[in-house]
Amino acid sequence: MEKERGISLNDTQKKIVKLLSEDNRLSAVKLAEKIGIAGRNIESNIKTLKDCGILVRHGSPKNGYWEIVDEGEKD
């Protein structure tokens, strides 16, 4: 799907989507811990995913959850 729209996810973005598909309530801090990169890097990648229409955030930062609208290509 992402190729149809000309979107190409990097490895970190693919990992974020995979982890959020398993637990949609993970915070950026938890994602950073699981992937092993800086929280700032996660936030930047999440912004890209949101801008591309792949991720949507519902609710507050503390009690909200992520919706994966388009999971893109499957490995």
Short mmCIF file of C-alpha atoms in Angstrom, two decimals:
data_model
loop_
_atom_site.label_atom_id
_atom_site.label_comp_id
_atom_site.label_asym_id
_atom_site.label_seq_id
_atom_site.Cartn_x
_atom_site.Cartn_y
_atom_site.Cartn_z
CA MET A 1 0.00 0.00 0.00
CA GLU A 2 2.74 2.46 0.89
CA LYS A 3 4.41 1.95 -2.50
CA GLU A 4 1.18 2.93 -4.26
CA ARG A 5 1.34 6.29 -2.50
CA GLY A 6 5.10 6.62 -2.92
CA ILE A 7 5.78 6.20 0.81
CA SER A 8 8.82 4.22 1.85
CA LEU A 9 9.23 3.39 5.53
CA ASN A 10 12.67 3.13 7.07
CA ASP A 11 13.57 0.23 9.39
CA THR A 12 12.80 2.23 12.54
CA GLN A 13 9.35 3.21 11.24
CA LYS A 14 8.60 -0.42 10.34
CA LYS A 15 9.60 -1.48 13.87
CA ILE A 16 7.38 1.23 15.39
CA VAL A 17 4.38 0.06 13.33
CA LYS A 18 5.06 -3.58 14.24
CA LEU A 19 5.35 -2.83 17.98
CA LEU A 20 2.23 -0.65 17.95
CA SER A 21 0.30 -3.38 16.13
CA GLU A 22 1.13 -5.65 19.08
CA ASP A 23 0.45 -3.02 21.80
CA ASN A 24 -1.24 0.20 20.66
CA ARG A 25 -0.75 1.89 24.04
CA LEU A 26 3.07 2.00 23.97
CA SER A 27 4.60 5.40 24.68
CA ALA A 28 7.49 6.91 22.74
CA VAL A 29 9.73 6.18 25.74
CA LYS A 30 8.74 2.48 25.75
CA LEU A 31 9.19 2.27 21.97
CA ALA A 32 12.65 3.80 22.30
CA GLU A 33 13.58 1.23 24.98
CA LYS A 34 12.32 -1.70 22.90
CA ILE A 35 14.00 -0.56 19.67
CA GLY A 36 17.14 0.74 21.38
CA ILE A 37 17.26 4.27 20.02
CA ALA A 38 16.77 7.76 21.47
CA GLY A 39 13.27 8.94 22.35
CA ARG A 40 13.74 12.01 20.17
CA ASN A 41 14.39 9.73 17.19
CA ILE A 42 11.16 7.83 17.94
CA GLU A 43 9.17 11.07 18.15
CA SER A 44 10.56 12.22 14.80
CA ASN A 45 9.64 8.91 13.16
CA ILE A 46 6.16 8.93 14.73
CA LYS A 47 5.60 12.43 13.33
CA THR A 48 6.54 11.15 9.87
CA LEU A 49 4.15 8.20 10.24
CA LYS A 50 1.36 10.56 11.34
CA ASP A 51 2.06 12.94 8.45
CA CYS A 52 1.88 10.02 6.01
CA GLY A 53 -1.49 8.95 7.40
CA ILE A 54 -0.22 5.61 8.75
CA LEU A 55 -0.65 6.39 12.46
CA VAL A 56 -3.44 8.25 14.25
CA ARG A 57 -3.36 9.10 17.96
CA HIS A 58 -6.60 8.86 19.93
CA GLY A 59 -7.00 10.30 23.41
CA SER A 60 -4.53 11.98 25.72
CA PRO A 61 -0.78 11.36 25.76
CA LYS A 62 -1.10 9.45 29.05
CA ASN A 63 -4.29 7.47 28.44
CA GLY A 64 -4.60 7.42 24.67
CA TYR A 65 -3.77 4.79 22.10
CA TRP A 66 -2.46 4.52 18.54
CA GLU A 67 -4.48 3.41 15.55
CA ILE A 68 -2.61 2.01 12.58
CA VAL A 69 -4.59 3.20 9.58
CA ASP A 70 -2.30 1.74 6.95
CA GLU A 71 0.36 -0.78 7.90
CA GLY A 72 2.19 -0.36 4.62
CA GLU A 73 4.22 -3.20 3.19
CA LYS A 74 4.51 -6.46 5.06
CA ASP A 75 7.92 -8.05 5.39
#
